[in-house]
Amino acid sequence: MKINKISISVIIEWSIATVLLFICYKYSFLSYGSFSPLKAHELSERTYHYGPSKIIKEIDLGKQKIYLGRYKDWFSADTVRKELIKWYPGDGVGGYPIDSSKQVSYSWSGSSTKNNEMFMKVYGYVSDTKITTILIEGEDKISEPKYQLDESRMFLFNWNKDSNSRNTKYLVGLDKDGKVIYKEELVSI
């Protein structure tokens, strides 16, 4: 009888320990995120009740990726970040409507990084079919300042900037001959 009581108590203790470990894991930071950046993006959209979007372009920035996507008549630029071994949702998952009465529908976002810098994104959709190239004037740190539009008609610019700098920037659309046919000031960037 003594062996049965010990065996039962050991089984109960291990069962309780297993349930507690499962609960701790499920509600800890280890369970949030994904080992795949694409899965982290999909998780981000699900938690926001958006999408699933069609990914137009994936920008790889090392420890973060941006997914430029389109869902119905909306566009988004979702950022996911790698920390330790997993990828986690970042910002920009919410979509913005494409306003076909405007030449360009766009949005922008900024998030703090280390060293008093901001990671900036300007992204959107070009409705005006005469615009073949889009660019940003007034920002020197953009890795790709000119964007040749493809059949998706979408664009994405990203760069790091000093948190305190406030120089005027413009979103500019050019036709096939390089003539400016759209120019709008990017306010508060």
mmCIF file of C-alpha atoms in Angstrom, residues 4-136:
data_model
loop_
_atom_site.group_PDB
_atom_site.id
_atom_site.type_symbol
_atom_site.label_atom_id
_atom_site.label_comp_id
_atom_site.label_asym_id
_atom_site.label_seq_id
_atom_site.Cartn_x
_atom_site.Cartn_y
_atom_site.Cartn_z
ATOM 1 C CA ASN A 4 0.732 2.920 -4.325
ATOM 2 C CA LYS A 5 0.322 6.037 -2.146
ATOM 3 C CA ILE A 6 3.791 7.269 -3.138
ATOM 4 C CA SER A 7 3.155 6.537 -6.808
ATOM 5 C CA ILE A 8 -0.177 8.352 -6.772
ATOM 6 C CA SER A 9 1.291 11.399 -5.009
ATOM 7 C CA VAL A 10 4.216 11.513 -7.469
ATOM 8 C CA ILE A 11 1.808 11.296 -10.420
ATOM 9 C CA ILE A 12 -0.340 14.083 -8.958
ATOM 10 C CA GLU A 13 2.713 16.290 -8.296
ATOM 11 C CA TRP A 14 4.074 15.788 -11.821
ATOM 12 C CA SER A 15 0.638 16.397 -13.324
ATOM 13 C CA ILE A 16 0.285 19.667 -11.416
ATOM 14 C CA ALA A 17 3.842 20.685 -12.390
ATOM 15 C CA THR A 18 3.126 19.928 -16.060
ATOM 16 C CA VAL A 19 -0.107 21.949 -16.023
ATOM 17 C CA LEU A 20 1.664 24.871 -14.310
ATOM 18 C CA LEU A 21 4.537 24.784 -16.833
ATOM 19 C CA PHE A 22 2.050 24.777 -19.704
ATOM 20 C CA ILE A 23 0.169 27.751 -18.216
ATOM 21 C CA CYS A 24 3.402 29.677 -17.602
ATOM 22 C CA TYR A 25 4.590 29.031 -21.154
ATOM 23 C CA LYS A 26 1.239 29.892 -22.728
ATOM 24 C CA TYR A 27 1.081 33.278 -20.998
ATOM 25 C CA SER A 28 4.774 34.172 -21.136
ATOM 26 C CA PHE A 29 6.729 36.128 -23.725
ATOM 27 C CA LEU A 30 8.063 32.823 -25.079
ATOM 28 C CA SER A 31 4.699 31.848 -26.541
ATOM 29 C CA TYR A 32 4.113 35.196 -28.237
ATOM 30 C CA GLY A 33 5.708 35.644 -31.629
ATOM 31 C CA SER A 34 6.958 33.067 -34.091
ATOM 32 C CA PHE A 35 10.136 31.456 -35.355
ATOM 33 C CA SER A 36 9.226 32.667 -38.852
ATOM 34 C CA PRO A 37 8.920 36.367 -39.809
ATOM 35 C CA LEU A 38 6.050 35.558 -42.179
ATOM 36 C CA LYS A 39 4.164 33.742 -39.396
ATOM 37 C CA ALA A 40 4.735 36.747 -37.091
ATOM 38 C CA HIS A 41 3.240 38.978 -39.801
ATOM 39 C CA GLU A 42 0.229 36.669 -40.140
ATOM 40 C CA LEU A 43 -0.176 36.619 -36.338
ATOM 41 C CA SER A 44 -0.033 40.414 -36.338
ATOM 42 C CA GLU A 45 -2.829 40.624 -38.924
ATOM 43 C CA ARG A 46 -4.991 38.099 -37.075
ATOM 44 C CA THR A 47 -4.699 39.963 -33.776
ATOM 45 C CA TYR A 48 -5.689 43.175 -35.572
ATOM 46 C CA HIS A 49 -8.581 41.456 -37.438
ATOM 47 C CA TYR A 50 -7.103 42.594 -40.755
ATOM 48 C CA GLY A 51 -6.387 40.575 -43.858
ATOM 49 C CA PRO A 52 -4.948 38.229 -44.778
ATOM 50 C CA SER A 53 -3.287 40.659 -47.130
ATOM 51 C CA LYS A 54 -1.535 39.825 -50.371
ATOM 52 C CA ILE A 55 2.155 40.520 -49.811
ATOM 53 C CA ILE A 56 3.413 42.764 -52.605
ATOM 54 C CA LYS A 57 6.961 43.209 -51.372
ATOM 55 C CA GLU A 58 9.118 42.000 -48.475
ATOM 56 C CA ILE A 59 11.922 44.295 -47.334
ATOM 57 C CA ASP A 60 14.640 42.548 -45.295
ATOM 58 C CA LEU A 61 16.439 44.886 -42.881
ATOM 59 C CA GLY A 62 18.291 42.251 -40.859
ATOM 60 C CA LYS A 63 16.531 42.110 -37.504
ATOM 61 C CA GLN A 64 13.319 43.474 -38.931
ATOM 62 C CA LYS A 65 11.239 42.915 -42.041
ATOM 63 C CA ILE A 66 8.548 45.013 -43.650
ATOM 64 C CA TYR A 67 5.662 43.411 -45.493
ATOM 65 C CA LEU A 68 4.064 45.803 -47.985
ATOM 66 C CA GLY A 69 0.639 44.356 -48.610
ATOM 67 C CA ARG A 70 -2.791 44.900 -50.016
ATOM 68 C CA TYR A 71 -6.133 43.649 -48.721
ATOM 69 C CA LYS A 72 -9.198 44.440 -50.861
ATOM 70 C CA ASP A 73 -9.096 48.254 -51.292
ATOM 71 C CA TRP A 74 -6.622 48.807 -48.439
ATOM 72 C CA PHE A 75 -2.818 48.918 -48.206
ATOM 73 C CA SER A 76 -0.452 48.331 -45.276
ATOM 74 C CA ALA A 77 3.240 48.087 -44.392
ATOM 75 C CA ASP A 78 3.565 45.734 -41.426
ATOM 76 C CA THR A 79 6.893 45.575 -39.600
ATOM 77 C CA VAL A 80 8.038 42.501 -37.667
ATOM 78 C CA ARG A 81 11.133 42.428 -35.441
ATOM 79 C CA LYS A 82 13.500 39.685 -34.360
ATOM 80 C CA GLU A 83 14.439 39.495 -30.699
ATOM 81 C CA LEU A 84 16.646 36.671 -29.463
ATOM 82 C CA ILE A 85 15.263 33.701 -31.402
ATOM 83 C CA LYS A 86 11.692 34.707 -32.314
ATOM 84 C CA TRP A 87 9.979 37.249 -34.562
ATOM 85 C CA TYR A 88 7.391 39.603 -33.045
ATOM 86 C CA PRO A 89 4.739 41.917 -34.539
ATOM 87 C CA GLY A 90 5.795 45.539 -34.805
ATOM 88 C CA ASP A 91 3.780 48.403 -36.264
ATOM 89 C CA GLY A 92 1.872 49.287 -39.409
ATOM 90 C CA VAL A 93 -0.401 46.256 -39.526
ATOM 91 C CA GLY A 94 -3.562 48.357 -39.798
ATOM 92 C CA GLY A 95 -4.541 49.125 -43.341
ATOM 93 C CA TYR A 96 -5.388 52.439 -44.951
ATOM 94 C CA PRO A 97 -8.065 52.837 -47.633
ATOM 95 C CA ILE A 98 -7.128 53.500 -51.232
ATOM 96 C CA ASP A 99 -8.859 56.725 -52.255
ATOM 97 C CA SER A 100 -9.094 56.503 -56.044
ATOM 98 C CA SER A 101 -10.190 60.160 -56.249
ATOM 99 C CA LYS A 102 -6.630 61.109 -55.167
ATOM 100 C CA GLN A 103 -3.545 60.680 -57.317
ATOM 101 C CA VAL A 104 -1.709 59.014 -54.418
ATOM 102 C CA SER A 105 -3.027 57.443 -51.202
ATOM 103 C CA TYR A 106 -0.257 57.163 -48.616
ATOM 104 C CA SER A 107 0.512 56.829 -44.951
ATOM 105 C CA TRP A 108 3.599 57.074 -42.814
ATOM 106 C CA SER A 109 4.787 55.877 -39.430
ATOM 107 C CA GLY A 110 7.803 56.232 -37.217
ATOM 108 C CA SER A 111 9.089 54.186 -34.312
ATOM 109 C CA SER A 112 11.913 54.865 -31.867
ATOM 110 C CA THR A 113 15.192 53.023 -32.217
ATOM 111 C CA LYS A 114 18.412 53.227 -30.249
ATOM 112 C CA ASN A 115 20.719 56.256 -30.292
ATOM 113 C CA ASN A 116 17.963 58.904 -30.427
ATOM 114 C CA GLU A 117 16.838 57.818 -33.900
ATOM 115 C CA MET A 118 13.498 57.077 -35.513
ATOM 116 C CA PHE A 119 12.789 54.354 -38.060
ATOM 117 C CA MET A 120 10.511 55.959 -40.666
ATOM 118 C CA LYS A 121 8.233 54.450 -43.331
ATOM 119 C CA VAL A 122 6.234 56.167 -46.068
ATOM 120 C CA TYR A 123 4.111 53.818 -48.145
ATOM 121 C CA GLY A 124 1.050 53.829 -50.319
ATOM 122 C CA TYR A 125 -0.798 53.272 -53.561
ATOM 123 C CA VAL A 126 -0.695 55.370 -56.763
ATOM 124 C CA SER A 127 -4.091 55.667 -58.492
ATOM 125 C CA ASP A 128 -2.948 58.039 -61.256
ATOM 126 C CA THR A 129 -1.744 55.801 -64.090
ATOM 127 C CA LYS A 130 0.305 58.670 -65.578
ATOM 128 C CA ILE A 131 2.650 58.502 -62.568
ATOM 129 C CA THR A 132 5.412 55.977 -63.296
ATOM 130 C CA THR A 133 7.976 56.979 -60.655
ATOM 131 C CA ILE A 134 7.541 58.203 -57.093
ATOM 132 C CA LEU A 135 10.232 59.714 -54.880
ATOM 133 C CA ILE A 136 10.813 61.634 -51.679
#
